[in-house]
Amino acid sequence: MSNTKKLYIETYGCQMNVSDSEIVGSIMKDIGYEQGNKAENADVIFINTCSIRDNAEQRVKKRLREIRILKKKNPNLTVGILGCMAERLKEKLMEEQEFVDLIVGPDAYRDLPKLIKTVETGRKAINVLLSEEETYAEIEPVRYGDNGISAYISIMRGCENWCTYCVVPFTRGKERSRSPITIVQEAQDLFNKGYKEVTLLGQNVNSYHWEEKEINFPKLLKMVAEVSPKLRVRFATSHPKDISDELIQAIASTWNICDYIHLPVQSGSTKMLKKMNRKYSREWYMERMIAIKKQIPDCGISTDIIAGFCTETEEDHQDTLSLMKWVEYDYAFMFKYSERPDTIAAKKFDDDIPEEVKSRRLQEIIKLQGELSLKRNQNDIGKTFEVLIEKVSKKSNLELAGRNSQNKMIVFPRKDYEPGDYVMVKVNTCTAATLIGEVVE
Ligand code: 5AD
Ligand code: SF4
């Protein structure tokens, strides 16, 4: 029997958290923990948590009630809470969840070996210090659960935009960029291992800067794209206030930088954008969109939208709907406003939109986005795209599925191709979520 200990990590929230769990996996591997895929037979369970909306926290709490039962059955089990909830609630979380052994914030993962030792001596351990430097630059993440084809690379951490609704500046601290040498090295290593796509991650990737060599985000993107023309490069997330012409130009002029931008608008009303402290207006966003569509005519565009932020009127809501129609988003992540403790909005504004109004507005936004997604997909019928095959289709093993540069999922008959291959696919039909086509030689 092997004497390696088993670690089970469950990840909630954003792509950044997925990437962080891979860093945690690597740190734990160095002290003899191997990744298992079941909470039931693990020696250590980590829950990497999200605080972005109240329902994200509620989901974690529900899961913790189940983990508590496992701990009751097996007192030797170590349970740790990582990530944004750990950072937001600190010791309070330890009091609330008395069975938890470890609380570790997003900048303290290097301390895990020491914290685990403390727990082994029968004590509880906590480290929620935020750092102004930590980027985990040279840690080679353990890749879990990905398809061996596309991977995340974290390029910066933290956020200092202070959107009034948002908890992230509190949970993830100051903005800092990771050394470009280590980023390119990680992309090269992934490519050598057979990966064909990397997504560069940060809360606000446009703010990336590495002063010693004056490398900004468009320059970094190009450096990563130079690893190989067969390596696709994506990125998330961008802030509309600093989508520069240089970035648009870099995407337009580099074949393997994907023609896809996730550009969270949050609201279509300038008055709401001001209240959210987004630092751009509806007109600015539209001007940037025109610049994108002019230089990258087929660019895939997605967004994030919040319904029912403080003081939002019917007119503000209509402004959001009309902007959505104007942009014609391919896809959107849509949320009801959820007040987060300590944020500027929680301190200064009244959460005054009734729940049923928030819900109704959100439903209208979701319905409209469904129509727009279908329209955008219908627009692709008859076109041929290069597709990177990711997997065998969920619905049928006679079909393969992959994405085009615009980030749209395309399903097509299997033939002799394998995940990881690039193929040209002609689109014959679609749903609102998927394009359906066939390989053309
Ligand atoms: N309530 C609802 N949605 C929020 N988001 C961030 N904070 C909140 C909040 N308090 C949304 C934004 C952001 C996405 C990651 O989550 O749309 O872009
Ligand atoms: Fe959630 Fe934001 Fe933390 Fe990601 S950074 S886990 S979205 S709160």
Short mmCIF file of C-alpha atoms and ligand atoms in Angstrom, two decimals:
data_model
loop_
_atom_site.label_atom_id
_atom_site.label_comp_id
_atom_site.label_asym_id
_atom_site.label_seq_id
_atom_site.Cartn_x
_atom_site.Cartn_y
_atom_site.Cartn_z
CA MET A 1 0.00 0.00 0.00
CA SER A 2 1.31 3.46 -0.84
CA ASN A 3 1.97 5.76 2.08
CA THR A 4 1.37 8.99 0.16
CA LYS A 5 -1.41 10.97 1.71
CA LYS A 6 -4.48 11.96 -0.24
CA LEU A 7 -5.55 15.55 -0.84
CA TYR A 8 -8.97 16.46 -2.17
CA ILE A 9 -9.55 20.05 -3.33
CA GLU A 10 -12.98 21.36 -4.25
CA THR A 11 -13.03 24.68 -6.08
CA TYR A 12 -15.79 27.30 -6.17
CA GLY A 13 -15.92 30.63 -8.03
CA CYS A 14 -13.83 31.96 -10.84
CA GLN A 15 -11.10 30.66 -13.16
CA MET A 16 -8.60 32.39 -10.89
CA ASN A 17 -9.63 30.01 -8.13
CA VAL A 18 -9.20 27.00 -10.44
CA SER A 19 -5.69 28.24 -11.15
CA ASP A 20 -5.02 28.82 -7.44
CA SER A 21 -6.13 25.26 -6.61
CA GLU A 22 -3.51 24.02 -9.09
CA ILE A 23 -0.85 26.04 -7.24
CA VAL A 24 -2.05 24.65 -3.91
CA GLY A 25 -1.89 21.14 -5.42
CA SER A 26 1.72 21.72 -6.37
CA ILE A 27 2.72 23.00 -2.92
CA MET A 28 1.00 20.03 -1.29
CA LYS A 29 2.61 17.57 -3.71
CA ASP A 30 6.02 18.77 -2.53
CA ILE A 31 5.14 17.62 0.99
CA GLY A 32 3.88 14.22 -0.12
CA TYR A 33 0.19 14.73 -0.90
CA GLU A 34 -1.26 13.22 -4.01
CA GLN A 35 -4.49 14.45 -5.54
CA GLY A 36 -7.49 12.21 -5.00
CA ASN A 37 -10.88 12.63 -6.61
CA LYS A 38 -13.14 11.86 -3.66
CA ALA A 39 -13.75 13.68 -0.40
CA GLU A 40 -14.70 10.36 1.25
CA ASN A 41 -11.23 8.81 1.25
CA ALA A 42 -9.07 11.94 1.59
CA ASP A 43 -6.66 12.72 4.42
CA VAL A 44 -6.93 16.45 3.74
CA ILE A 45 -9.92 18.27 2.24
CA PHE A 46 -9.53 21.83 1.03
CA ILE A 47 -12.50 23.92 -0.03
CA ASN A 48 -11.32 26.82 -2.20
CA THR A 49 -14.10 29.35 -1.74
CA CYS A 50 -15.72 32.35 -3.45
CA SER A 51 -17.33 35.44 -1.90
CA ILE A 52 -18.48 37.31 -4.97
CA ARG A 53 -22.21 36.92 -4.24
CA ASP A 54 -24.06 35.76 -1.18
CA ASN A 55 -25.29 32.63 -2.98
CA ALA A 56 -21.66 31.61 -3.70
CA GLU A 57 -21.01 31.67 0.04
CA GLN A 58 -24.26 29.85 0.80
CA ARG A 59 -23.28 27.03 -1.58
CA VAL A 60 -19.97 26.62 0.24
CA LYS A 61 -21.72 26.59 3.62
CA LYS A 62 -24.08 23.86 2.45
CA ARG A 63 -21.11 21.77 1.33
CA LEU A 64 -19.35 22.38 4.66
CA ARG A 65 -22.32 20.79 6.46
CA GLU A 66 -21.62 17.59 4.50
CA ILE A 67 -17.88 17.76 5.13
CA ARG A 68 -18.59 18.16 8.84
CA ILE A 69 -20.25 14.73 8.83
CA LEU A 70 -17.13 13.22 7.20
CA LYS A 71 -14.98 14.80 9.89
CA LYS A 72 -17.22 13.35 12.60
CA LYS A 73 -16.72 9.88 11.14
CA ASN A 74 -12.98 10.38 10.73
CA PRO A 75 -11.44 12.70 13.34
CA ASN A 76 -8.01 12.34 11.65
CA LEU A 77 -9.32 14.16 8.61
CA THR A 78 -7.90 17.67 8.13
CA VAL A 79 -10.32 20.25 6.72
CA GLY A 80 -9.14 23.60 5.36
CA ILE A 81 -11.00 26.58 3.96
CA LEU A 82 -9.02 28.48 1.35
CA GLY A 83 -9.63 31.49 -0.86
CA CYS A 84 -11.93 34.47 -0.73
CA MET A 85 -14.26 33.40 2.11
CA ALA A 86 -11.23 32.59 4.25
CA GLU A 87 -9.89 36.07 3.56
CA ARG A 88 -13.19 37.83 4.09
CA LEU A 89 -14.26 36.13 7.30
CA LYS A 90 -10.88 35.23 8.86
CA GLU A 91 -11.16 33.96 12.50
CA LYS A 92 -14.93 34.40 12.38
CA LEU A 93 -15.09 31.46 9.97
CA MET A 94 -13.18 29.31 12.47
CA GLU A 95 -15.71 30.18 15.18
CA GLU A 96 -18.65 29.54 12.90
CA GLN A 97 -17.29 26.25 11.50
CA GLU A 98 -15.75 24.80 14.64
CA PHE A 99 -14.70 21.55 12.91
CA VAL A 100 -12.40 23.33 10.45
CA ASP A 101 -8.64 23.01 11.10
CA LEU A 102 -7.17 25.50 8.66
CA ILE A 103 -8.08 28.91 7.25
CA VAL A 104 -5.81 30.15 4.46
CA GLY A 105 -6.20 33.30 2.35
CA PRO A 106 -5.27 33.56 -1.36
CA ASP A 107 -1.79 35.01 -0.76
CA ALA A 108 -0.72 32.57 1.96
CA TYR A 109 -0.55 29.21 0.15
CA ARG A 110 3.24 28.99 0.41
CA ASP A 111 2.73 28.74 4.17
CA LEU A 112 0.62 25.55 3.82
CA PRO A 113 3.42 23.09 4.74
CA LYS A 114 3.97 24.94 8.02
CA LEU A 115 0.25 25.29 8.70
CA ILE A 116 -0.30 21.57 8.06
CA LYS A 117 2.47 20.80 10.59
CA THR A 118 0.70 22.97 13.17
CA VAL A 119 -2.52 21.03 12.55
CA GLU A 120 -0.61 17.74 12.96
CA THR A 121 0.29 18.82 16.47
CA GLY A 122 -3.40 19.12 17.26
CA ARG A 123 -3.78 22.88 16.94
CA LYS A 124 -5.75 25.03 14.52
CA ALA A 125 -3.92 27.16 11.97
CA ILE A 126 -4.76 30.37 10.16
CA ASN A 127 -2.92 32.64 7.73
CA VAL A 128 -4.89 35.33 5.93
CA LEU A 129 -2.09 37.83 5.35
CA LEU A 130 -2.37 39.58 2.03
CA SER A 131 0.85 40.29 0.17
CA GLU A 132 1.96 43.08 -2.14
CA GLU A 133 4.40 40.80 -3.96
CA GLU A 134 3.16 37.21 -4.01
CA THR A 135 2.50 35.92 -7.55
CA TYR A 136 3.53 32.26 -7.03
CA ALA A 137 5.72 33.05 -10.05
CA GLU A 138 7.99 30.01 -10.12
CA ILE A 139 5.55 27.40 -8.80
CA GLU A 140 4.65 24.90 -11.48
CA PRO A 141 0.94 24.24 -11.01
CA VAL A 142 -0.37 20.68 -10.88
CA ARG A 143 -2.89 20.42 -13.71
CA TYR A 144 -6.04 18.76 -12.46
CA GLY A 145 -9.16 17.89 -14.21
CA ASP A 146 -8.26 19.78 -17.36
CA ASN A 147 -8.41 18.06 -20.72
CA GLY A 148 -4.65 18.13 -21.40
CA ILE A 149 -5.35 20.60 -24.19
CA SER A 150 -6.16 23.95 -22.61
CA ALA A 151 -4.74 25.37 -19.37
CA TYR A 152 -4.84 28.52 -17.29
CA ILE A 153 -1.79 30.66 -16.57
CA SER A 154 -2.14 33.25 -13.83
CA ILE A 155 -0.34 36.46 -14.90
CA MET A 156 -1.36 38.87 -12.17
CA ARG A 157 -3.18 38.96 -8.86
CA GLY A 158 -5.35 41.36 -6.91
CA CYS A 159 -7.49 44.27 -7.97
CA GLU A 160 -7.51 47.96 -7.19
CA ASN A 161 -10.43 49.14 -9.28
CA TRP A 162 -12.77 49.45 -6.28
CA CYS A 163 -16.05 48.90 -8.08
CA THR A 164 -18.49 49.87 -5.36
CA TYR A 165 -20.37 46.51 -5.40
CA CYS A 166 -17.31 44.27 -5.34
CA VAL A 167 -15.60 42.32 -2.58
CA VAL A 168 -12.53 41.32 -4.63
CA PRO A 169 -10.22 44.20 -3.63
CA PHE A 170 -10.82 43.11 -0.01
CA THR A 171 -10.26 39.40 -0.58
CA ARG A 172 -7.44 39.49 -3.11
CA GLY A 173 -5.56 42.62 -2.17
CA LYS A 174 -3.31 44.86 -4.21
CA GLU A 175 -2.64 44.47 -7.88
CA ARG A 176 0.69 42.86 -8.81
CA SER A 177 2.07 41.39 -12.02
CA ARG A 178 4.04 38.20 -12.44
CA SER A 179 7.44 38.06 -14.12
CA PRO A 180 7.01 37.66 -17.90
CA ILE A 181 9.92 35.21 -18.09
CA THR A 182 8.11 32.76 -15.82
CA ILE A 183 4.84 33.24 -17.75
CA VAL A 184 6.42 32.48 -21.13
CA GLN A 185 8.31 29.56 -19.58
CA GLU A 186 5.06 28.10 -18.25
CA ALA A 187 3.41 28.48 -21.67
CA GLN A 188 6.42 26.80 -23.32
CA ASP A 189 6.34 23.91 -20.82
CA LEU A 190 2.63 23.40 -21.42
CA PHE A 191 3.13 23.39 -25.18
CA ASN A 192 5.97 20.86 -24.82
CA LYS A 193 3.59 18.64 -22.85
CA GLY A 194 1.03 18.73 -25.67
CA TYR A 195 -1.24 21.58 -24.57
CA LYS A 196 -2.61 23.65 -27.45
CA GLU A 197 -4.31 26.55 -25.70
CA VAL A 198 -3.51 28.81 -22.74
CA THR A 199 -5.72 31.40 -21.06
CA LEU A 200 -3.84 34.21 -19.34
CA LEU A 201 -5.69 35.05 -16.14
CA GLY A 202 -6.03 38.08 -13.93
CA GLN A 203 -8.82 40.17 -12.40
CA ASN A 204 -7.89 42.95 -14.80
CA VAL A 205 -5.35 41.73 -17.33
CA ASN A 206 -5.12 45.10 -19.11
CA SER A 207 -3.32 46.49 -16.07
CA TYR A 208 -0.49 43.97 -16.47
CA HIS A 209 2.88 45.72 -16.44
CA TRP A 210 6.43 44.64 -15.82
CA GLU A 211 8.45 47.74 -15.41
CA GLU A 212 12.02 46.53 -15.74
CA LYS A 213 11.48 45.72 -19.38
CA GLU A 214 8.45 47.93 -19.95
CA ILE A 215 6.27 44.99 -20.86
CA ASN A 216 2.57 45.78 -20.92
CA PHE A 217 -0.29 43.38 -21.60
CA PRO A 218 -0.34 43.55 -25.43
CA LYS A 219 3.44 42.90 -25.45
CA LEU A 220 3.05 39.98 -23.04
CA LEU A 221 0.28 38.48 -25.20
CA LYS A 222 2.55 38.60 -28.23
CA MET A 223 5.45 37.05 -26.32
CA VAL A 224 3.24 34.12 -25.28
CA ALA A 225 1.85 33.81 -28.82
CA GLU A 226 5.42 33.46 -30.11
CA VAL A 227 5.86 30.18 -28.22
CA SER A 228 4.26 28.47 -31.22
CA PRO A 229 1.69 29.31 -33.92
CA LYS A 230 0.01 26.06 -32.82
CA LEU A 231 -0.59 27.43 -29.32
CA ARG A 232 -3.79 29.44 -29.02
CA VAL A 233 -3.71 32.32 -26.57
CA ARG A 234 -6.78 33.62 -24.73
CA PHE A 235 -7.16 35.98 -21.78
CA ALA A 236 -9.64 36.99 -19.07
CA THR A 237 -10.81 39.39 -17.69
CA SER A 238 -10.50 42.85 -19.25
CA HIS A 239 -11.77 46.13 -17.87
CA PRO A 240 -13.45 48.33 -20.52
CA LYS A 241 -11.74 51.44 -19.17
CA ASP A 242 -8.37 50.22 -20.41
CA ILE A 243 -9.01 48.23 -23.58
CA SER A 244 -6.34 50.00 -25.62
CA ASP A 245 -5.90 50.32 -29.37
CA GLU A 246 -2.57 48.54 -28.90
CA LEU A 247 -4.37 45.52 -27.42
CA ILE A 248 -6.99 45.45 -30.19
CA GLN A 249 -4.17 45.71 -32.72
CA ALA A 250 -2.26 42.83 -31.08
CA ILE A 251 -5.34 40.58 -31.34
CA ALA A 252 -6.10 41.67 -34.91
CA SER A 253 -2.56 41.14 -36.15
CA THR A 254 -1.63 37.87 -34.42
CA TRP A 255 -3.26 34.73 -35.79
CA ASN A 256 -3.01 32.61 -32.66
CA ILE A 257 -4.25 35.28 -30.24
CA CYS A 258 -7.95 34.35 -30.26
CA ASP A 259 -10.57 36.73 -31.64
CA TYR A 260 -12.53 36.78 -28.45
CA ILE A 261 -12.90 39.43 -25.74
CA HIS A 262 -14.78 39.12 -22.47
CA LEU A 263 -15.64 42.73 -21.66
CA PRO A 264 -17.86 43.07 -18.58
CA VAL A 265 -20.19 46.04 -19.05
CA GLN A 266 -22.22 45.58 -15.80
CA SER A 267 -24.84 48.17 -16.85
CA GLY A 268 -25.88 50.13 -19.93
CA SER A 269 -26.70 53.26 -17.95
CA THR A 270 -24.00 55.88 -17.49
CA LYS A 271 -25.62 56.94 -14.23
CA MET A 272 -25.35 53.38 -12.85
CA LEU A 273 -21.81 52.97 -14.16
CA LYS A 274 -20.85 56.07 -12.22
CA LYS A 275 -22.47 54.73 -9.07
CA MET A 276 -20.61 51.46 -9.62
CA ASN A 277 -17.34 53.43 -10.00
CA ARG A 278 -16.62 51.73 -13.31
CA LYS A 279 -14.79 54.81 -14.65
CA TYR A 280 -16.33 54.65 -18.15
CA SER A 281 -19.62 55.76 -19.68
CA ARG A 282 -22.07 54.00 -22.00
CA GLU A 283 -20.66 56.12 -24.84
CA TRP A 284 -17.06 55.16 -24.03
CA TYR A 285 -17.98 51.47 -24.01
CA MET A 286 -19.75 51.85 -27.36
CA GLU A 287 -16.77 53.66 -28.86
CA ARG A 288 -14.42 50.84 -27.73
CA MET A 289 -16.83 48.30 -29.22
CA ILE A 290 -16.78 50.11 -32.55
CA ALA A 291 -12.96 50.06 -32.47
CA ILE A 292 -12.98 46.29 -31.74
CA LYS A 293 -15.52 45.46 -34.44
CA LYS A 294 -13.71 47.59 -36.99
CA GLN A 295 -10.34 45.94 -36.48
CA ILE A 296 -11.52 42.41 -35.62
CA PRO A 297 -14.77 42.11 -37.61
CA ASP A 298 -15.57 38.56 -36.48
CA CYS A 299 -14.60 39.06 -32.82
CA GLY A 300 -16.53 37.01 -30.24
CA ILE A 301 -17.77 39.26 -27.44
CA SER A 302 -19.13 38.28 -24.05
CA THR A 303 -19.95 40.28 -20.95
CA ASP A 304 -21.07 40.37 -17.32
CA ILE A 305 -24.26 42.18 -16.31
CA ILE A 306 -25.65 43.06 -12.89
CA ALA A 307 -29.42 43.61 -12.53
CA GLY A 308 -30.92 45.74 -9.78
CA PHE A 309 -27.94 47.64 -8.39
CA CYS A 310 -28.80 50.36 -5.85
CA THR A 311 -31.17 53.08 -7.20
CA GLU A 312 -31.51 51.38 -10.62
CA THR A 313 -34.67 52.73 -12.31
CA GLU A 314 -36.71 51.14 -15.11
CA GLU A 315 -35.02 53.59 -17.44
CA ASP A 316 -31.54 52.44 -16.34
CA HIS A 317 -32.65 48.84 -16.87
CA GLN A 318 -33.93 49.70 -20.37
CA ASP A 319 -30.52 51.25 -21.06
CA THR A 320 -28.91 47.89 -20.24
CA LEU A 321 -31.30 46.03 -22.57
CA SER A 322 -30.76 48.52 -25.39
CA LEU A 323 -26.97 48.35 -25.06
CA MET A 324 -27.12 44.54 -25.14
CA LYS A 325 -29.10 44.76 -28.40
CA TRP A 326 -26.67 47.28 -29.81
CA VAL A 327 -23.59 45.17 -29.03
CA GLU A 328 -25.25 41.82 -29.84
CA TYR A 329 -23.24 39.84 -27.30
CA ASP A 330 -22.43 36.24 -28.14
CA TYR A 331 -22.70 35.30 -24.49
CA ALA A 332 -23.28 36.90 -21.10
CA PHE A 333 -22.91 36.04 -17.41
CA MET A 334 -25.92 37.66 -15.75
CA PHE A 335 -26.47 38.29 -12.04
CA LYS A 336 -28.80 39.90 -9.55
CA TYR A 337 -27.06 42.47 -7.39
CA SER A 338 -26.04 40.93 -4.08
CA GLU A 339 -24.87 43.27 -1.34
CA ARG A 340 -21.44 42.29 0.02
CA PRO A 341 -20.36 43.32 3.51
CA ASP A 342 -17.70 46.06 3.76
CA THR A 343 -17.97 47.17 0.14
CA ILE A 344 -18.52 50.85 -0.61
CA ALA A 345 -22.07 50.07 -1.75
CA ALA A 346 -22.84 48.23 1.51
CA LYS A 347 -21.51 51.15 3.54
CA LYS A 348 -22.93 54.05 1.58
CA PHE A 349 -25.92 52.96 -0.52
CA ASP A 350 -29.25 51.47 0.29
CA ASP A 351 -29.88 48.05 -1.35
CA ASP A 352 -33.24 49.47 -2.39
CA ILE A 353 -34.42 47.42 -5.37
CA PRO A 354 -37.01 44.88 -4.18
CA GLU A 355 -36.13 41.23 -4.74
CA GLU A 356 -39.02 40.67 -7.17
CA VAL A 357 -37.95 43.66 -9.27
CA LYS A 358 -34.35 42.39 -9.38
CA SER A 359 -35.61 38.96 -10.43
CA ARG A 360 -37.90 40.31 -13.12
CA ARG A 361 -35.16 42.50 -14.59
CA LEU A 362 -32.70 39.62 -14.53
CA GLN A 363 -35.22 37.40 -16.33
CA GLU A 364 -35.67 40.05 -19.03
CA ILE A 365 -31.89 40.26 -19.45
CA ILE A 366 -31.55 36.46 -19.65
CA LYS A 367 -34.38 36.19 -22.18
CA LEU A 368 -32.88 38.87 -24.40
CA GLN A 369 -29.42 37.29 -24.21
CA GLY A 370 -30.93 33.95 -25.31
CA GLU A 371 -32.29 35.65 -28.41
CA LEU A 372 -29.00 37.44 -29.10
CA SER A 373 -26.91 34.26 -28.69
CA LEU A 374 -29.18 32.44 -31.14
CA LYS A 375 -28.99 35.31 -33.61
CA ARG A 376 -25.19 35.47 -33.36
CA ASN A 377 -24.92 31.72 -33.88
CA GLN A 378 -27.32 31.78 -36.86
CA ASN A 379 -25.05 34.41 -38.34
CA ASP A 380 -22.26 31.79 -38.40
CA ILE A 381 -24.22 29.26 -40.46
CA GLY A 382 -22.37 28.60 -43.72
CA LYS A 383 -19.03 29.87 -42.34
CA THR A 384 -15.96 27.68 -41.89
CA PHE A 385 -13.82 27.93 -38.73
CA GLU A 386 -10.62 26.44 -37.45
CA VAL A 387 -11.60 24.36 -34.42
CA LEU A 388 -9.33 23.02 -31.70
CA ILE A 389 -10.87 19.68 -30.71
CA GLU A 390 -11.26 19.46 -26.93
CA LYS A 391 -13.30 16.35 -26.24
CA VAL A 392 -15.78 13.72 -27.31
CA SER A 393 -19.22 15.33 -27.25
CA LYS A 394 -21.23 14.85 -24.05
CA LYS A 395 -24.30 13.77 -25.97
CA SER A 396 -22.80 11.17 -28.30
CA ASN A 397 -19.42 9.47 -28.59
CA LEU A 398 -19.80 9.61 -32.35
CA GLU A 399 -19.31 13.36 -32.13
CA LEU A 400 -16.42 15.63 -31.20
CA ALA A 401 -16.58 19.09 -29.68
CA GLY A 402 -14.18 22.01 -29.73
CA ARG A 403 -14.04 25.78 -29.94
CA ASN A 404 -13.34 28.24 -32.68
CA SER A 405 -11.18 31.30 -32.14
CA GLN A 406 -14.32 33.25 -31.11
CA ASN A 407 -14.78 30.81 -28.19
CA LYS A 408 -17.93 29.19 -29.58
CA MET A 409 -18.45 25.50 -29.02
CA ILE A 410 -18.82 23.52 -32.27
CA VAL A 411 -19.98 19.90 -32.47
CA PHE A 412 -19.29 17.68 -35.51
CA PRO A 413 -19.08 13.99 -36.54
CA ARG A 414 -16.04 12.17 -35.19
CA LYS A 415 -14.14 10.46 -38.08
CA ASP A 416 -10.38 9.95 -37.39
CA TYR A 417 -9.67 13.08 -35.42
CA GLU A 418 -8.56 13.24 -31.81
CA PRO A 419 -8.79 15.85 -29.06
CA GLY A 420 -5.87 18.26 -29.55
CA ASP A 421 -6.15 18.27 -33.37
CA TYR A 422 -6.99 21.40 -35.32
CA VAL A 423 -9.65 20.89 -38.01
CA MET A 424 -11.62 23.16 -40.35
CA VAL A 425 -15.35 22.88 -39.64
CA LYS A 426 -18.19 24.26 -41.73
CA VAL A 427 -21.25 25.27 -39.69
CA ASN A 428 -24.54 23.82 -40.96
CA THR A 429 -26.93 24.59 -38.13
CA CYS A 430 -27.02 25.80 -34.52
CA THR A 431 -28.78 26.24 -31.20
CA ALA A 432 -28.37 29.27 -28.92
CA ALA A 433 -25.51 27.45 -27.16
CA THR A 434 -23.77 25.42 -29.87
CA LEU A 435 -22.77 25.47 -33.51
CA ILE A 436 -23.21 22.17 -35.39
CA GLY A 437 -21.17 21.37 -38.47
CA GLU A 438 -18.88 19.03 -40.38
CA VAL A 439 -15.18 18.86 -41.09
CA VAL A 440 -14.15 20.18 -44.48
CA GLU A 441 -10.69 19.32 -45.83
N1 5AD B 1 -23.50 41.22 -6.90
C1 5AD B 1 -23.76 40.66 -8.10
N2 5AD B 1 -22.83 40.42 -9.03
C2 5AD B 1 -21.56 40.79 -8.75
N3 5AD B 1 -20.43 40.69 -9.46
C3 5AD B 1 -19.41 41.18 -8.72
N4 5AD B 1 -19.86 41.60 -7.54
C4 5AD B 1 -21.21 41.36 -7.52
C5 5AD B 1 -22.24 41.60 -6.58
N5 5AD B 1 -21.99 42.15 -5.40
C6 5AD B 1 -20.39 40.17 -10.83
C7 5AD B 1 -19.83 41.19 -11.81
C8 5AD B 1 -18.46 40.68 -12.10
C9 5AD B 1 -18.65 39.19 -11.99
C10 5AD B 1 -17.40 38.41 -11.80
O1 5AD B 1 -19.51 39.06 -10.88
O2 5AD B 1 -20.64 41.15 -12.97
O3 5AD B 1 -17.98 41.06 -13.37
FE1 SF4 B 2 -15.05 34.77 -6.25
FE2 SF4 B 2 -13.94 37.05 -6.94
FE3 SF4 B 2 -12.71 35.52 -5.20
FE4 SF4 B 2 -12.88 34.77 -7.77
S1 SF4 B 2 -11.79 36.56 -6.93
S2 SF4 B 2 -13.23 33.49 -6.02
S3 SF4 B 2 -14.92 35.55 -8.30
S4 SF4 B 2 -14.67 36.54 -4.94
#
